[in-house]
Amino acid sequence: MWVAQCGWTNVVALMGSRMSQAQERMIRKLGTETWILLDNNEAGQDGAEAMADRLGDAPFPVYRCQYPRHCDETTQPDNLDEEELSSTLASAVRVVRKRHGKRWFVA
């Protein structure tokens, strides 16, 4: 796993574009900062949005990464070089789930 090879510890892969309930329980049980970085295709970005929505109320920081502008829809985390990966993770936006009226939204 490229992200781990670049020095980031406690890295897991979903092995797909959706977080299972078991994976969500594991992440919540670990209770540590979490970065969401799925593939840059439509399925990956939809999965990242769903994951952010589900983890937005976690009692630990959750961050959603955005790929650099030059990346197209075929880009995956292991397509980034070490510098791009570091800047992508460093510039991730914190996910905050907020209540607006009777609905929740992810900011």
Short mmCIF file of N, CA and C in Angstrom, two decimals:
data_model
loop_
_atom_site.label_atom_id
_atom_site.label_comp_id
_atom_site.label_asym_id
_atom_site.label_seq_id
_atom_site.Cartn_x
_atom_site.Cartn_y
_atom_site.Cartn_z
N MET A 1 0.85 -1.17 0.00
CA MET A 1 0.00 0.00 0.00
C MET A 1 0.89 1.24 0.00
N TRP A 2 0.75 2.00 -1.04
CA TRP A 2 1.59 3.16 -1.29
C TRP A 2 1.55 4.17 -0.14
N VAL A 3 0.39 4.43 0.41
CA VAL A 3 0.28 5.43 1.48
C VAL A 3 1.13 5.00 2.68
N ALA A 4 1.08 3.74 3.04
CA ALA A 4 1.90 3.23 4.15
C ALA A 4 3.38 3.29 3.81
N GLN A 5 3.73 2.98 2.56
CA GLN A 5 5.12 3.05 2.14
C GLN A 5 5.68 4.46 2.21
N CYS A 6 4.78 5.45 2.12
CA CYS A 6 5.20 6.85 2.20
C CYS A 6 5.27 7.35 3.65
N GLY A 7 5.09 6.44 4.61
CA GLY A 7 5.29 6.81 6.00
C GLY A 7 4.04 7.05 6.81
N TRP A 8 2.88 6.94 6.21
CA TRP A 8 1.63 7.13 6.96
C TRP A 8 1.28 5.81 7.62
N THR A 9 1.06 5.84 8.92
CA THR A 9 0.79 4.62 9.66
C THR A 9 -0.71 4.39 9.80
N ASN A 10 -1.07 3.20 10.24
CA ASN A 10 -2.47 2.83 10.47
C ASN A 10 -3.34 3.06 9.24
N VAL A 11 -2.86 2.61 8.10
CA VAL A 11 -3.55 2.78 6.83
C VAL A 11 -4.38 1.54 6.53
N VAL A 12 -5.61 1.74 6.12
CA VAL A 12 -6.45 0.62 5.70
C VAL A 12 -7.07 0.94 4.34
N ALA A 13 -7.38 -0.10 3.60
CA ALA A 13 -8.06 0.05 2.32
C ALA A 13 -9.46 -0.54 2.46
N LEU A 14 -10.45 0.13 1.91
CA LEU A 14 -11.81 -0.37 1.97
C LEU A 14 -12.02 -1.59 1.08
N MET A 15 -11.17 -1.75 0.07
CA MET A 15 -11.32 -2.81 -0.93
C MET A 15 -12.64 -2.63 -1.68
N GLY A 16 -12.88 -1.42 -2.08
CA GLY A 16 -14.10 -1.06 -2.79
C GLY A 16 -14.34 0.43 -2.59
N SER A 17 -15.52 0.87 -2.95
CA SER A 17 -15.82 2.29 -2.84
C SER A 17 -16.85 2.60 -1.75
N ARG A 18 -17.21 1.61 -0.98
CA ARG A 18 -18.18 1.81 0.10
C ARG A 18 -17.63 1.26 1.41
N MET A 19 -17.87 1.99 2.48
CA MET A 19 -17.46 1.57 3.81
C MET A 19 -18.57 0.67 4.38
N SER A 20 -18.21 -0.54 4.78
CA SER A 20 -19.19 -1.45 5.36
C SER A 20 -19.49 -1.03 6.80
N GLN A 21 -20.54 -1.59 7.36
CA GLN A 21 -20.86 -1.30 8.76
C GLN A 21 -19.75 -1.81 9.68
N ALA A 22 -19.18 -2.97 9.34
CA ALA A 22 -18.08 -3.51 10.15
C ALA A 22 -16.87 -2.58 10.09
N GLN A 23 -16.56 -2.04 8.93
CA GLN A 23 -15.44 -1.11 8.81
C GLN A 23 -15.71 0.17 9.59
N GLU A 24 -16.94 0.65 9.54
CA GLU A 24 -17.29 1.86 10.30
C GLU A 24 -17.14 1.60 11.80
N ARG A 25 -17.60 0.45 12.27
CA ARG A 25 -17.44 0.12 13.70
C ARG A 25 -15.97 0.08 14.09
N MET A 26 -15.13 -0.49 13.22
CA MET A 26 -13.70 -0.58 13.51
C MET A 26 -13.08 0.81 13.59
N ILE A 27 -13.42 1.68 12.65
CA ILE A 27 -12.88 3.04 12.65
C ILE A 27 -13.31 3.78 13.91
N ARG A 28 -14.59 3.66 14.24
CA ARG A 28 -15.09 4.33 15.44
C ARG A 28 -14.44 3.76 16.71
N LYS A 29 -14.22 2.45 16.75
CA LYS A 29 -13.58 1.83 17.91
C LYS A 29 -12.14 2.31 18.08
N LEU A 30 -11.43 2.47 16.96
CA LEU A 30 -10.06 2.98 17.02
C LEU A 30 -10.04 4.40 17.56
N GLY A 31 -11.03 5.20 17.17
CA GLY A 31 -11.19 6.54 17.71
C GLY A 31 -10.03 7.48 17.46
N THR A 32 -9.43 7.39 16.29
CA THR A 32 -8.28 8.24 15.98
C THR A 32 -8.55 9.05 14.73
N GLU A 33 -7.75 10.08 14.51
CA GLU A 33 -7.90 10.89 13.31
C GLU A 33 -8.02 10.00 12.08
N THR A 34 -8.93 10.38 11.19
CA THR A 34 -9.20 9.57 10.00
C THR A 34 -9.20 10.45 8.77
N TRP A 35 -8.45 10.04 7.74
CA TRP A 35 -8.43 10.73 6.45
C TRP A 35 -9.14 9.86 5.43
N ILE A 36 -10.02 10.45 4.65
CA ILE A 36 -10.75 9.73 3.62
C ILE A 36 -10.12 10.06 2.27
N LEU A 37 -9.57 9.05 1.61
CA LEU A 37 -8.94 9.23 0.30
C LEU A 37 -9.23 8.00 -0.55
N LEU A 38 -10.32 8.07 -1.27
CA LEU A 38 -10.70 6.98 -2.17
C LEU A 38 -10.29 7.35 -3.59
N ASP A 39 -10.56 6.46 -4.54
CA ASP A 39 -10.21 6.74 -5.94
C ASP A 39 -10.92 8.01 -6.42
N ASN A 40 -10.37 8.61 -7.47
CA ASN A 40 -10.90 9.87 -7.98
C ASN A 40 -12.00 9.68 -9.02
N ASN A 41 -12.49 8.46 -9.19
CA ASN A 41 -13.59 8.24 -10.13
C ASN A 41 -14.92 8.52 -9.43
N GLU A 42 -16.01 8.43 -10.18
CA GLU A 42 -17.33 8.76 -9.62
C GLU A 42 -17.68 7.87 -8.42
N ALA A 43 -17.43 6.58 -8.54
CA ALA A 43 -17.75 5.66 -7.44
C ALA A 43 -16.93 5.99 -6.20
N GLY A 44 -15.65 6.29 -6.38
CA GLY A 44 -14.80 6.64 -5.25
C GLY A 44 -15.22 7.93 -4.58
N GLN A 45 -15.55 8.93 -5.37
CA GLN A 45 -15.96 10.21 -4.80
C GLN A 45 -17.33 10.13 -4.14
N ASP A 46 -18.24 9.34 -4.72
CA ASP A 46 -19.54 9.11 -4.07
C ASP A 46 -19.34 8.36 -2.75
N GLY A 47 -18.44 7.38 -2.76
CA GLY A 47 -18.14 6.63 -1.55
C GLY A 47 -17.51 7.50 -0.48
N ALA A 48 -16.62 8.40 -0.89
CA ALA A 48 -15.98 9.32 0.05
C ALA A 48 -17.01 10.25 0.68
N GLU A 49 -17.95 10.72 -0.12
CA GLU A 49 -19.01 11.59 0.40
C GLU A 49 -19.88 10.83 1.41
N ALA A 50 -20.24 9.59 1.06
CA ALA A 50 -21.06 8.78 1.97
C ALA A 50 -20.30 8.48 3.27
N MET A 51 -19.01 8.20 3.14
CA MET A 51 -18.18 7.92 4.31
C MET A 51 -18.09 9.15 5.21
N ALA A 52 -17.89 10.31 4.60
CA ALA A 52 -17.83 11.56 5.37
C ALA A 52 -19.15 11.81 6.09
N ASP A 53 -20.25 11.52 5.43
CA ASP A 53 -21.56 11.72 6.03
C ASP A 53 -21.75 10.80 7.24
N ARG A 54 -21.33 9.55 7.09
CA ARG A 54 -21.50 8.59 8.18
C ARG A 54 -20.56 8.85 9.35
N LEU A 55 -19.37 9.38 9.08
CA LEU A 55 -18.40 9.62 10.16
C LEU A 55 -18.40 11.07 10.65
N GLY A 56 -19.24 11.90 10.07
CA GLY A 56 -19.23 13.33 10.40
C GLY A 56 -19.53 13.65 11.85
N ASP A 57 -20.19 12.73 12.55
CA ASP A 57 -20.51 12.99 13.96
C ASP A 57 -19.54 12.28 14.91
N ALA A 58 -18.47 11.73 14.38
CA ALA A 58 -17.50 11.01 15.20
C ALA A 58 -16.84 11.95 16.22
N PRO A 59 -16.47 11.42 17.38
CA PRO A 59 -15.84 12.26 18.41
C PRO A 59 -14.34 12.47 18.17
N PHE A 60 -13.86 12.16 16.98
CA PHE A 60 -12.47 12.35 16.59
C PHE A 60 -12.45 13.04 15.23
N PRO A 61 -11.37 13.71 14.89
CA PRO A 61 -11.31 14.43 13.62
C PRO A 61 -11.36 13.49 12.41
N VAL A 62 -12.18 13.87 11.43
CA VAL A 62 -12.28 13.15 10.16
C VAL A 62 -12.01 14.17 9.06
N TYR A 63 -11.14 13.82 8.12
CA TYR A 63 -10.75 14.73 7.05
C TYR A 63 -11.05 14.09 5.70
N ARG A 64 -11.52 14.89 4.77
CA ARG A 64 -11.76 14.41 3.41
C ARG A 64 -10.74 15.04 2.47
N CYS A 65 -10.04 14.20 1.75
CA CYS A 65 -9.00 14.67 0.82
C CYS A 65 -9.58 14.95 -0.55
N GLN A 66 -8.98 15.93 -1.22
CA GLN A 66 -9.30 16.24 -2.61
C GLN A 66 -8.04 16.08 -3.43
N TYR A 67 -8.17 15.46 -4.57
CA TYR A 67 -7.00 15.26 -5.43
C TYR A 67 -6.53 16.59 -6.02
N PRO A 68 -5.25 16.69 -6.35
CA PRO A 68 -4.75 17.89 -7.03
C PRO A 68 -5.52 18.11 -8.34
N ARG A 69 -5.61 19.34 -8.77
CA ARG A 69 -6.42 19.71 -9.94
C ARG A 69 -6.03 18.98 -11.22
N HIS A 70 -4.75 18.66 -11.36
CA HIS A 70 -4.32 18.02 -12.61
C HIS A 70 -4.72 16.55 -12.71
N CYS A 71 -5.25 15.97 -11.64
CA CYS A 71 -5.61 14.56 -11.64
C CYS A 71 -6.96 14.34 -12.34
N ASP A 72 -7.02 13.29 -13.13
CA ASP A 72 -8.29 12.98 -13.79
C ASP A 72 -9.02 11.87 -13.04
N GLU A 73 -10.13 11.40 -13.60
CA GLU A 73 -10.98 10.43 -12.91
C GLU A 73 -10.36 9.04 -12.78
N THR A 74 -9.24 8.79 -13.44
CA THR A 74 -8.58 7.49 -13.31
C THR A 74 -7.57 7.47 -12.16
N THR A 75 -7.36 8.59 -11.50
CA THR A 75 -6.34 8.69 -10.46
C THR A 75 -6.76 7.94 -9.20
N GLN A 76 -5.80 7.21 -8.65
CA GLN A 76 -5.96 6.50 -7.38
C GLN A 76 -4.85 6.99 -6.45
N PRO A 77 -4.98 6.76 -5.14
CA PRO A 77 -3.93 7.22 -4.23
C PRO A 77 -2.53 6.78 -4.64
N ASP A 78 -2.39 5.56 -5.15
CA ASP A 78 -1.05 5.09 -5.51
C ASP A 78 -0.52 5.67 -6.81
N ASN A 79 -1.31 6.51 -7.49
CA ASN A 79 -0.82 7.23 -8.66
C ASN A 79 -0.12 8.53 -8.29
N LEU A 80 -0.28 8.96 -7.04
CA LEU A 80 0.34 10.21 -6.59
C LEU A 80 1.78 9.93 -6.17
N ASP A 81 2.67 10.86 -6.48
CA ASP A 81 4.04 10.70 -5.96
C ASP A 81 4.04 11.12 -4.48
N GLU A 82 5.16 10.92 -3.80
CA GLU A 82 5.21 11.19 -2.36
C GLU A 82 4.86 12.64 -2.02
N GLU A 83 5.35 13.58 -2.81
CA GLU A 83 5.07 15.00 -2.56
C GLU A 83 3.58 15.29 -2.75
N GLU A 84 2.99 14.77 -3.83
CA GLU A 84 1.56 15.00 -4.08
C GLU A 84 0.71 14.37 -2.98
N LEU A 85 1.09 13.17 -2.56
CA LEU A 85 0.35 12.50 -1.50
C LEU A 85 0.41 13.30 -0.21
N SER A 86 1.60 13.75 0.16
CA SER A 86 1.75 14.54 1.38
C SER A 86 0.93 15.83 1.34
N SER A 87 0.97 16.52 0.21
CA SER A 87 0.21 17.78 0.11
C SER A 87 -1.30 17.51 0.08
N THR A 88 -1.71 16.40 -0.53
CA THR A 88 -3.13 16.04 -0.56
C THR A 88 -3.64 15.75 0.84
N LEU A 89 -2.89 15.00 1.61
CA LEU A 89 -3.30 14.70 2.98
C LEU A 89 -3.23 15.93 3.88
N ALA A 90 -2.20 16.76 3.69
CA ALA A 90 -2.04 17.96 4.51
C ALA A 90 -3.12 19.00 4.25
N SER A 91 -3.67 19.01 3.04
CA SER A 91 -4.68 20.02 2.70
C SER A 91 -6.11 19.50 2.82
N ALA A 92 -6.27 18.32 3.40
CA ALA A 92 -7.60 17.75 3.57
C ALA A 92 -8.48 18.66 4.42
N VAL A 93 -9.77 18.63 4.13
CA VAL A 93 -10.74 19.47 4.82
C VAL A 93 -11.41 18.65 5.91
N ARG A 94 -11.48 19.24 7.10
CA ARG A 94 -12.13 18.53 8.22
C ARG A 94 -13.63 18.43 7.96
N VAL A 95 -14.15 17.24 8.19
CA VAL A 95 -15.58 16.98 8.03
C VAL A 95 -16.27 17.34 9.33
N VAL A 96 -17.29 18.16 9.24
CA VAL A 96 -18.07 18.54 10.42
C VAL A 96 -19.54 18.33 10.07
N ARG A 97 -20.20 17.55 10.88
CA ARG A 97 -21.62 17.32 10.64
C ARG A 97 -22.40 18.32 11.48
N LYS A 98 -23.20 19.13 10.83
CA LYS A 98 -23.93 20.19 11.52
C LYS A 98 -25.44 20.01 11.31
N ARG A 99 -26.16 20.49 12.26
CA ARG A 99 -27.62 20.43 12.17
C ARG A 99 -28.13 21.74 11.61
N HIS A 100 -29.02 21.63 10.63
CA HIS A 100 -29.66 22.80 10.03
C HIS A 100 -31.16 22.50 10.02
N GLY A 101 -31.86 23.10 10.96
CA GLY A 101 -33.26 22.78 11.09
C GLY A 101 -33.41 21.33 11.55
N LYS A 102 -34.17 20.55 10.79
CA LYS A 102 -34.38 19.15 11.13
C LYS A 102 -33.43 18.22 10.38
N ARG A 103 -32.54 18.78 9.57
CA ARG A 103 -31.65 17.96 8.75
C ARG A 103 -30.21 18.17 9.14
N TRP A 104 -29.41 17.14 8.91
CA TRP A 104 -27.96 17.21 9.12
C TRP A 104 -27.30 17.40 7.78
N PHE A 105 -26.21 18.08 7.75
CA PHE A 105 -25.41 18.18 6.52
C PHE A 105 -23.95 18.16 6.90
N VAL A 106 -23.15 17.76 5.93
CA VAL A 106 -21.70 17.72 6.16
C VAL A 106 -21.09 18.97 5.59
N ALA A 107 -20.37 19.70 6.44
CA ALA A 107 -19.76 20.96 6.01
C ALA A 107 -18.31 20.74 5.69
#
